[in-house]
Short mmCIF file of C-alpha atoms and ligand atoms in Angstrom, two decimals:
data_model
loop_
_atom_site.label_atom_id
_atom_site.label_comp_id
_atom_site.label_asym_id
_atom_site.label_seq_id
_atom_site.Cartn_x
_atom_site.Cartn_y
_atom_site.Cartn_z
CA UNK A 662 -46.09 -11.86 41.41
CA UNK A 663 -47.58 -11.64 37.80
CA UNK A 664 -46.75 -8.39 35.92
CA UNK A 665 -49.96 -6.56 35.23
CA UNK A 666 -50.89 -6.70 31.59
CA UNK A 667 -53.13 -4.77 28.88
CA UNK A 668 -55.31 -6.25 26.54
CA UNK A 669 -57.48 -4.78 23.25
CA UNK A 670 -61.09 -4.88 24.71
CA UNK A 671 -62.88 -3.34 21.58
CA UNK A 672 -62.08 -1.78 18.54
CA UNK A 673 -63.05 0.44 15.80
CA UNK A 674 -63.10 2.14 12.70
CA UNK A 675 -64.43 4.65 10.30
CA UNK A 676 -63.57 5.32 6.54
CA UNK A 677 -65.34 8.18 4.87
CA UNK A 678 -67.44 7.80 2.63
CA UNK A 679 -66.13 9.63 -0.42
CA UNK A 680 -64.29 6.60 -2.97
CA UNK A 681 -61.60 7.81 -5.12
CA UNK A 682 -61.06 5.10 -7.84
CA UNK A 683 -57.74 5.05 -9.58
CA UNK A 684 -59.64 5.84 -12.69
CA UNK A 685 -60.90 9.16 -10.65
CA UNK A 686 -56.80 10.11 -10.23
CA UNK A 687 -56.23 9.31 -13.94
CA UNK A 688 -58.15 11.99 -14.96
CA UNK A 689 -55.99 14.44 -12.70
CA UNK A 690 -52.53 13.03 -13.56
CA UNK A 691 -51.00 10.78 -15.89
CA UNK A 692 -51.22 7.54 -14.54
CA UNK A 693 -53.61 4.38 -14.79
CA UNK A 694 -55.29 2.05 -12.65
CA UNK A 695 -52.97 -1.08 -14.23
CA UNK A 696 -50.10 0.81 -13.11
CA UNK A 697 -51.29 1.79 -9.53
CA UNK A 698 -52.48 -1.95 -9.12
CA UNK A 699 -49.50 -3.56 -10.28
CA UNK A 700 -47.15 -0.90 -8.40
CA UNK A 701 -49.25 -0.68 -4.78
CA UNK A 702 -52.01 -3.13 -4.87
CA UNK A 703 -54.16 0.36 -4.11
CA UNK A 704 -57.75 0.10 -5.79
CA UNK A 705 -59.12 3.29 -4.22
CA UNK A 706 -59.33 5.42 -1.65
CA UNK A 707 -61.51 7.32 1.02
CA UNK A 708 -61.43 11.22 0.88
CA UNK A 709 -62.59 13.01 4.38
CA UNK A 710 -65.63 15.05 3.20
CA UNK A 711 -65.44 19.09 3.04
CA UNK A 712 -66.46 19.22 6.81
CA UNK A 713 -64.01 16.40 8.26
CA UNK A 714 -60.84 16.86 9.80
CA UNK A 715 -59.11 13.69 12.18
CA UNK A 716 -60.79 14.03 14.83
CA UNK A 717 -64.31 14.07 13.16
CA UNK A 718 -63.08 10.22 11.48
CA UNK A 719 -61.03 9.45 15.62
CA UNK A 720 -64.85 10.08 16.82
CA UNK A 721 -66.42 7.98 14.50
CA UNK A 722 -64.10 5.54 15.05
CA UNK A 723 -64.11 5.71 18.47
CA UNK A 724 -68.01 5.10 19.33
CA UNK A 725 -67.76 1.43 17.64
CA UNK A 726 -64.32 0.46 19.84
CA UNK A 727 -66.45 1.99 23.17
CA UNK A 728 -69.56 0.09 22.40
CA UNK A 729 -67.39 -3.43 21.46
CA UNK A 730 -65.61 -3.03 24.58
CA UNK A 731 -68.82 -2.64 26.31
CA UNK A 732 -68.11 0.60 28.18
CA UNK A 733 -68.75 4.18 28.10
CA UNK A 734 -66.68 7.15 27.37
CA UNK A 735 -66.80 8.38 30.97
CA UNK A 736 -65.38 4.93 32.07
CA UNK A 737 -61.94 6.33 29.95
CA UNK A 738 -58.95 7.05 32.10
CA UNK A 739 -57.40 8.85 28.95
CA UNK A 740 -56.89 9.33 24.87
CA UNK A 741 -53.82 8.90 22.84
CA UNK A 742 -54.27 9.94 19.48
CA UNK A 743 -51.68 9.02 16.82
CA UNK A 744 -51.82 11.57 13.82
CA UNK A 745 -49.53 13.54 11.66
CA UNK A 746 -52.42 15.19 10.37
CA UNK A 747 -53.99 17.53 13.28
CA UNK A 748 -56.88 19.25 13.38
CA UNK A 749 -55.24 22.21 13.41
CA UNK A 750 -51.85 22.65 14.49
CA UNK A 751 -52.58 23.41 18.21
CA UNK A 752 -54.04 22.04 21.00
CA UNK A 753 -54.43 18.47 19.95
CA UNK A 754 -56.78 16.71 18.28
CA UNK A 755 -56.78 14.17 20.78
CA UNK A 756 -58.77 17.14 22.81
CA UNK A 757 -60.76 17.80 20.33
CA UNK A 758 -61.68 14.47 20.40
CA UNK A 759 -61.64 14.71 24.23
CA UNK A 760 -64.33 17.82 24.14
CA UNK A 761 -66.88 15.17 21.27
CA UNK A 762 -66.75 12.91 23.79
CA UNK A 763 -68.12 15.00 26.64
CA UNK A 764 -65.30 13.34 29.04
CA UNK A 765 -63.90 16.61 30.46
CA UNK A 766 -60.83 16.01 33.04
CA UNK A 767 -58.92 13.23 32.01
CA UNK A 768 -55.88 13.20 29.89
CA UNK A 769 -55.48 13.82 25.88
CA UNK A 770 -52.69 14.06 23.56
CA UNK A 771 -51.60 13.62 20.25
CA UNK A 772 -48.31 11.25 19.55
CA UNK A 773 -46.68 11.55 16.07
CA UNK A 774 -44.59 9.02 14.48
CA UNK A 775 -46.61 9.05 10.89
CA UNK A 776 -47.02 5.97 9.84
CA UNK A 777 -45.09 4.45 12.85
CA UNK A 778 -47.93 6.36 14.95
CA UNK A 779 -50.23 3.79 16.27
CA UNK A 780 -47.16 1.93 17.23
CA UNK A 781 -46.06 4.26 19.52
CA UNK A 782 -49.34 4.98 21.03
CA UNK A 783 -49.96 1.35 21.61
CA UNK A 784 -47.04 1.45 23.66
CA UNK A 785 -47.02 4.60 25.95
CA UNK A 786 -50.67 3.42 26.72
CA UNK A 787 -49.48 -0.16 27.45
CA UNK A 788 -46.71 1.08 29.50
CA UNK A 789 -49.10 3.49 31.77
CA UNK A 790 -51.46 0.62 32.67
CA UNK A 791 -48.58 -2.03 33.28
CA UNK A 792 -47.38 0.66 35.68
CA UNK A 793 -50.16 1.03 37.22
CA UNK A 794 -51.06 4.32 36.35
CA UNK A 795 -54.61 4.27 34.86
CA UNK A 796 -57.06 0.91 33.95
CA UNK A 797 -58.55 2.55 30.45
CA UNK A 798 -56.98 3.95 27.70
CA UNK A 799 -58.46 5.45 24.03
CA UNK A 800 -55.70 4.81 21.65
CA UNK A 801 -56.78 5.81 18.32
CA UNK A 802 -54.62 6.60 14.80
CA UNK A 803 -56.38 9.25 12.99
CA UNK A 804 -55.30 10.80 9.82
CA UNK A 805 -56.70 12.71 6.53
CA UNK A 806 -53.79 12.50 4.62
CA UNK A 807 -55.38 13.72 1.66
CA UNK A 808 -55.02 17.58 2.76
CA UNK A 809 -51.54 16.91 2.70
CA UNK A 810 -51.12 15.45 -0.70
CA UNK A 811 -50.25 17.22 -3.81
CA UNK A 812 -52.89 16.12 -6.48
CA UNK A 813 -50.30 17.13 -9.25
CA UNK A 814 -47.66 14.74 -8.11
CA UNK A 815 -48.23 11.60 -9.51
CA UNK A 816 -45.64 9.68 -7.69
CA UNK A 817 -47.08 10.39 -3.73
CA UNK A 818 -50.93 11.15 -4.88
CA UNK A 819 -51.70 7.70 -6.26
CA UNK A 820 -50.38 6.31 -2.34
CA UNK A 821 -52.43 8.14 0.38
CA UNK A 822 -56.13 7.99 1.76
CA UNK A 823 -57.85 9.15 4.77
CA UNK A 824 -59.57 6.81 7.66
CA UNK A 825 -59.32 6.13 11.53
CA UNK A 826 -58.82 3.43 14.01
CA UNK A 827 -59.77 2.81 17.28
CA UNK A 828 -58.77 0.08 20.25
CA UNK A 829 -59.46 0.40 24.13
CA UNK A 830 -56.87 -0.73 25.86
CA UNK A 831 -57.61 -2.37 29.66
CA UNK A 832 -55.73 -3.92 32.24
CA UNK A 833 -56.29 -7.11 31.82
CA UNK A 834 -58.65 -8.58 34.29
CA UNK A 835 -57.75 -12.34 34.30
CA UNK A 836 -55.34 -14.56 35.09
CA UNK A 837 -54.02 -15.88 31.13
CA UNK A 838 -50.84 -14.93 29.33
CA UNK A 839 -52.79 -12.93 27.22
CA UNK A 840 -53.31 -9.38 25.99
CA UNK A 841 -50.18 -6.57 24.67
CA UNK A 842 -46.74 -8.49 24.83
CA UNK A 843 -43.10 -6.90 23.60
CA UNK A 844 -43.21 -3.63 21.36
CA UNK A 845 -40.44 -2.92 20.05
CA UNK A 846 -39.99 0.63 18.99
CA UNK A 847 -36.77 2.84 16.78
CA UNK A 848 -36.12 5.26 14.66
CA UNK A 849 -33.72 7.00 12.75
CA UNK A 850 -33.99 11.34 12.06
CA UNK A 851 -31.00 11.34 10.05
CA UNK A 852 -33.32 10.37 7.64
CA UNK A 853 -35.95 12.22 7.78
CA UNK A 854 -36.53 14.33 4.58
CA UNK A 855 -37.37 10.40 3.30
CA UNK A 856 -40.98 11.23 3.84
CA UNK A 857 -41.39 15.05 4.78
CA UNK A 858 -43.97 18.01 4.60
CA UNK A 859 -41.51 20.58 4.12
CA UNK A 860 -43.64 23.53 4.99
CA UNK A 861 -46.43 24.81 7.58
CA UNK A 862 -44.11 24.32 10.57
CA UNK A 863 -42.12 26.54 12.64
CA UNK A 864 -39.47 26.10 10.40
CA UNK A 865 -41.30 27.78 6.98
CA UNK A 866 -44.78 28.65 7.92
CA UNK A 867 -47.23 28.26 5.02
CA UNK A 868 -47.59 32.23 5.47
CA UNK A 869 -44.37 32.53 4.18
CA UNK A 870 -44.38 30.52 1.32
CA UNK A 871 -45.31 32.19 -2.23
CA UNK A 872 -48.33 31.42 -3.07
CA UNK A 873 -49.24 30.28 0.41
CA UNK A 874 -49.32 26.89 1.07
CA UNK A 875 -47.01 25.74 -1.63
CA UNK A 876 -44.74 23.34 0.08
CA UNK A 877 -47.16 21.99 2.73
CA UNK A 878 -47.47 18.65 0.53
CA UNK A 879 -46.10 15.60 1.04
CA UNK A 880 -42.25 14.61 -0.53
CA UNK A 881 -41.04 11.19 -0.95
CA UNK A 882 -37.97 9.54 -1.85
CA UNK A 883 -39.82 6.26 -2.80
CA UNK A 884 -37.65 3.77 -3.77
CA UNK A 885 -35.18 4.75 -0.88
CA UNK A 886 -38.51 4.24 1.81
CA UNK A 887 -39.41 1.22 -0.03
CA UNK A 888 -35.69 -0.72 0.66
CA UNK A 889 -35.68 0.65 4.54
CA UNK A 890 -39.32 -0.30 5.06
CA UNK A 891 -38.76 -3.92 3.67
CA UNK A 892 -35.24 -4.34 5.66
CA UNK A 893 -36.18 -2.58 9.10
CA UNK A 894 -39.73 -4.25 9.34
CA UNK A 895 -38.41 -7.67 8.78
CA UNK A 896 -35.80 -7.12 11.58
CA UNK A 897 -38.17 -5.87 13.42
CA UNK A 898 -40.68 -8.55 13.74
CA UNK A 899 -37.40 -10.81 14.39
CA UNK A 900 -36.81 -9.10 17.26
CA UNK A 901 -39.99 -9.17 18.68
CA UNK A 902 -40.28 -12.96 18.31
CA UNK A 903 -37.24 -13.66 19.64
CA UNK A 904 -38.22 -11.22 22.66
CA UNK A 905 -41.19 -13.62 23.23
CA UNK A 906 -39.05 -16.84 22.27
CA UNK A 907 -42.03 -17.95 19.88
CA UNK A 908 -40.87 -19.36 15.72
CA UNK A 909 -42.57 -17.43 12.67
CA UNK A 910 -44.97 -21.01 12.58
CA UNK A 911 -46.82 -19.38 15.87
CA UNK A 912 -47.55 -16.35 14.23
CA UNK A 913 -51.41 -16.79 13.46
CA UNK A 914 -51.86 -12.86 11.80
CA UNK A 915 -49.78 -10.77 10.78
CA UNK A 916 -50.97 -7.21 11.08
CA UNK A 917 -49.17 -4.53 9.33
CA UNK A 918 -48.70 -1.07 8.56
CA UNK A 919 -50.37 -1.26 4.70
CA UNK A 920 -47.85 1.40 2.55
CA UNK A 921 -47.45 -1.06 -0.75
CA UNK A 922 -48.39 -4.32 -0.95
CA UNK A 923 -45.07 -5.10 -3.06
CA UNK A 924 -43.01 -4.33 0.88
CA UNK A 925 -45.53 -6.62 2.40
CA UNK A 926 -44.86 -9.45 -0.36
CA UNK A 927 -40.89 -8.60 -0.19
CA UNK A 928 -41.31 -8.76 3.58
CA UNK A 929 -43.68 -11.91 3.99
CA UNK A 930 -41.05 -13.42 1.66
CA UNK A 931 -38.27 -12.53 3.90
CA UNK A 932 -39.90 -13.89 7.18
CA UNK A 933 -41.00 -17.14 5.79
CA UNK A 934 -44.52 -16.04 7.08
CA UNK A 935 -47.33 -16.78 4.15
CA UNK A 936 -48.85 -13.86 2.61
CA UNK A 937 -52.49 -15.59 3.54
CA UNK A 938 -51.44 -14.69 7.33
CA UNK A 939 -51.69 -11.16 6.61
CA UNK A 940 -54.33 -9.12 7.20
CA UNK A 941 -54.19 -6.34 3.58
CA UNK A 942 -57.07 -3.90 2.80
CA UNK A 943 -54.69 -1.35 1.12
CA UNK A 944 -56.59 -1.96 -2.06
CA UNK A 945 -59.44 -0.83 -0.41
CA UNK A 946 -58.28 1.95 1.51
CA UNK A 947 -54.56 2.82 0.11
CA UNK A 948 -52.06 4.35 2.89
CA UNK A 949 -53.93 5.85 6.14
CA UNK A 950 -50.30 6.59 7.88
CA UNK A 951 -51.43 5.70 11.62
CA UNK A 952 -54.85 4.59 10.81
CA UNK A 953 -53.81 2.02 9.10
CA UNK A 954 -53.12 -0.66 11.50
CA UNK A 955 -56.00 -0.29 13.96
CA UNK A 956 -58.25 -0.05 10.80
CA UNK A 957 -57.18 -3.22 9.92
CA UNK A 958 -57.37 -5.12 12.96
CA UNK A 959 -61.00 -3.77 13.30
CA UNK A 960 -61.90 -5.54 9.86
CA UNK A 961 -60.18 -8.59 10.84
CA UNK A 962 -61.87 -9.00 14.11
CA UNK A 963 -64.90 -7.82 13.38
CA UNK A 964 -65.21 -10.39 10.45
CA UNK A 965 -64.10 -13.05 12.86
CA UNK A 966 -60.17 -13.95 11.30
CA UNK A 967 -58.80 -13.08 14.35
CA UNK A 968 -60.29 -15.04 17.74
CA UNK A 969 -59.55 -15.84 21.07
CA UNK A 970 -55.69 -16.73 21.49
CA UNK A 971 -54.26 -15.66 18.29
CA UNK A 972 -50.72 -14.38 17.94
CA UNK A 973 -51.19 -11.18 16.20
CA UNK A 974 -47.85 -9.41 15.19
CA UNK A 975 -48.07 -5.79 14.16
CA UNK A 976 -45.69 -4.13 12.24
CA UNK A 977 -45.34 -0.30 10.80
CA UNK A 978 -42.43 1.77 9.16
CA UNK A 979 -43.27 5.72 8.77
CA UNK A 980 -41.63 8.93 7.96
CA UNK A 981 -39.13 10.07 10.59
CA UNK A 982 -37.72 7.69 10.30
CA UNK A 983 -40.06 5.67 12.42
CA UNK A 984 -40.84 2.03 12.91
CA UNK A 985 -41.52 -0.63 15.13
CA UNK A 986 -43.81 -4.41 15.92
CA UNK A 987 -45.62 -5.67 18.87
CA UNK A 988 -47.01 -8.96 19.70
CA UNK A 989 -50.67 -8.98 21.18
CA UNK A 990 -52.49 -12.53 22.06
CA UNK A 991 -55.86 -12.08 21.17
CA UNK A 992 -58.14 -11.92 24.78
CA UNK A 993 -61.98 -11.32 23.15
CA UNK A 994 -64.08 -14.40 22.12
N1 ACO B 408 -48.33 6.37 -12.62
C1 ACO B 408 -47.54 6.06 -13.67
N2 ACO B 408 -46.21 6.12 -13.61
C2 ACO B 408 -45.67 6.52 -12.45
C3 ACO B 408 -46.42 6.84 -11.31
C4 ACO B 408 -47.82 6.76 -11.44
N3 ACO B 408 -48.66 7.04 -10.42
N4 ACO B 408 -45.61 7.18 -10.29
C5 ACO B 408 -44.35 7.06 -10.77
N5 ACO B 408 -44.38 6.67 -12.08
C6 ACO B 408 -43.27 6.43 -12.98
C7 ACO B 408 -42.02 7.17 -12.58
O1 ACO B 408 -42.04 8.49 -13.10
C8 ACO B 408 -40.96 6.31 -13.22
O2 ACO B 408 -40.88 6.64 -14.59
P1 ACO B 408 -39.44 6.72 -15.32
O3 ACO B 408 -38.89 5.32 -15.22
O4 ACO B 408 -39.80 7.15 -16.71
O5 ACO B 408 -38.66 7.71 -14.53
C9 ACO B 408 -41.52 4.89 -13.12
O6 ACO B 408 -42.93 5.05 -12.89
C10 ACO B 408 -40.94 4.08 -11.98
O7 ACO B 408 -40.92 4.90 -10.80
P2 ACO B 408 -40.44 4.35 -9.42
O8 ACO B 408 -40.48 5.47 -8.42
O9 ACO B 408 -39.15 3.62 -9.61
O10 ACO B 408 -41.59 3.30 -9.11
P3 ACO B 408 -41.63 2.24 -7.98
O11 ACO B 408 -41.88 0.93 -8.56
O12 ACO B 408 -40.50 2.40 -6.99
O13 ACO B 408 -42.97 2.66 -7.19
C11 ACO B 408 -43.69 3.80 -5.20
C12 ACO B 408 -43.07 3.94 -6.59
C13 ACO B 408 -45.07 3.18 -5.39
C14 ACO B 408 -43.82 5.18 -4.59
C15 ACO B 408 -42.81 2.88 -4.32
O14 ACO B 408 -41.48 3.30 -4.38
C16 ACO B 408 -43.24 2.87 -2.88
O15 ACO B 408 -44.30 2.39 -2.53
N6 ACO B 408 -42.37 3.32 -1.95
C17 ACO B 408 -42.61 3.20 -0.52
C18 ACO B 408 -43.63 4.17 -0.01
C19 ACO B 408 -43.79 3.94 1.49
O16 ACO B 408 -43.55 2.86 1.99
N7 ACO B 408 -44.17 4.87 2.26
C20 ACO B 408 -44.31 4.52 3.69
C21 ACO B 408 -44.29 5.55 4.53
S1 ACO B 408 -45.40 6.81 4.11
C22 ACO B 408 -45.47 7.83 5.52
O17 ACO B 408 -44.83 7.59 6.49
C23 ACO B 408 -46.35 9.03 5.46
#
């Protein structure tokens, strides 16, 4: 008997509308757009308007991924929402984006790996409909990263930018090899003050920092992330395509998580897979954490790079430390 399978029916995505040029950051901290360029292949950035928190940008991301996939919200089974940047801190924002959609009763919840986050997602929601569980799932990566940044670090505030994507994941209907293949997931916490926001948790509420708020900013050990993203991504997508017994030739796209595009040069390097196969709007968009991938698989479809039986390989490293690939073979015409 064939196992049952899940494939991306539609997809999505929303970046604000606020543009933060490098020269805009220049005139808040001593840097310049030659050096941002050259060091992250970042252009610019979105910043969530005033009024927008993730699940405002997981809605508007959302609608689009419904309406490719040629279904409404009540025909959802359930939402994952990858994020590291809630709402608030509880319930989830996955139901809050539950209660926008008017879809009452079925199940919501958040999943947070960081950057790693859409990932993980992809693969709890794969796993429920290969077991049968549910037919429809919302799996969306949602983040405004930009509440989280500290405008007076130069080092971490020149990275980040806010943005959302969306896929709906189905059990897959016909009869082809197609759809979600392997993911392979890891991580490692004994590194996890790599990437951290030290405060606003259980652990030092921002109420108890002085002045309020003070540590509930994003740290980074860069050049340490930068060596473990190149290294662990690399051996990631290994494994996957040795899971699947396919050669890097096969690969049609390469998908990734989009941190710095000196780790995806280093890492498209290291797998012998040509920089021209990957899909990069970091210099558009800079690093969304979990939006990230699904934002750029939207772009890539939607402009008609990726089509009907492409090996797609994606591919994130995050803060936890998190990372992981997965292999999809592209179902949509
Ligand atoms: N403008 C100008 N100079 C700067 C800036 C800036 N924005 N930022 C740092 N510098 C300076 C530093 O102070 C340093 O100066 P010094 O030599 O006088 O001390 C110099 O530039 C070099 O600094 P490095 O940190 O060595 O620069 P590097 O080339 O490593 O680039 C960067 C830094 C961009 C942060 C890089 O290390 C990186 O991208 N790391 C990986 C980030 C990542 O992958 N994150 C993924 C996960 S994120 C998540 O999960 C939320």
């Amino acid at each position: 008997m064939k196992r049952r399978k899940s494939v991306i029916t539609g997809t999505g995505s929303y970046a604000p509308e606020i543009v933060w040029t490098n020269d805009d950051l220049a005139k808040r901290v001593e840097t310049s757009d030659n050096w941002i360029r050259e060091r992250t292949g970042i252009r610019e950035r979105r910043i969530a308007g005033p009024d927008e928190a993730t699940s405002d940008l997981a809605f508007k991301a959302a609608m689009p991924a419904l309406e490719s996939a040629g279904i409404l919200p009540s025909d959802l089974d359930g939402i994952i929402l990858a994020t590291a940047t809630p709402d608030i801190t509880f319930p989830s924002s996955a139901c809050l984006l539950q209660a926008a959609l008017k879809i009452p009763g079925i199940f919501a919840f958040d999943v947070n790996a960081v950057c790693s986050g859409f990932m993980y997602a992809l693969k709890v929601a794969d796993s429920m409909i290969v077991s049968g569980q549910c037919d429809t799932i919302l799996v969306v990566g949602s983040e405004v990263m930009s509440r989280y940044v500290d405008w007076t670090d130069r080092s971490t505030c020149v990275l980040f930018g806010d943005g959302a994507g969306a896929v709906v994941l189905s059990s897959a209907q016909k009869e082809e090899d197609r759809g979600v293949g392997s993911i392979d997931l890891h991580a490692d916490g004994r590194y996890w003050d790599l990437i951290h926001v030290p405060g606003g948790g259980s652990r030092q509420p921002a109420s108890r920092t002085t002045p309020p708020g003070k540590d509930c900013t994003i740290r980074m050990k860069g050049g340490e992330t930068f060596k473990m993203a190149v290294r662990t991504l690399a051996e990631s997508v290994n494994e996957i395509l040795k899971l699947e017994h396919l050669s890097m030739d096969s690969v049609d796209w390469v998908v990734p998580h989009q941190a710095n595009i000196r780790i995806l040069d280093a890492l498209s390097e290291r797998l012998g897979i040509p920089k021209e196969k990957f899909v990069i709007n970091i210099d558009r968009y800079g690093n969304t954490s979990a939006a990230s991938i699904p934002m750029a698989l939207d772009e890539a479809v939607r402009d008609g790079r990726i089509r009907l039986n492409d090996r797609v390989v994606l591919t994130a490293f995050g803060s936890g430390v998190t990372w992981g690939s997965g292999l999809l073979t592209w179902e949509k015409d």
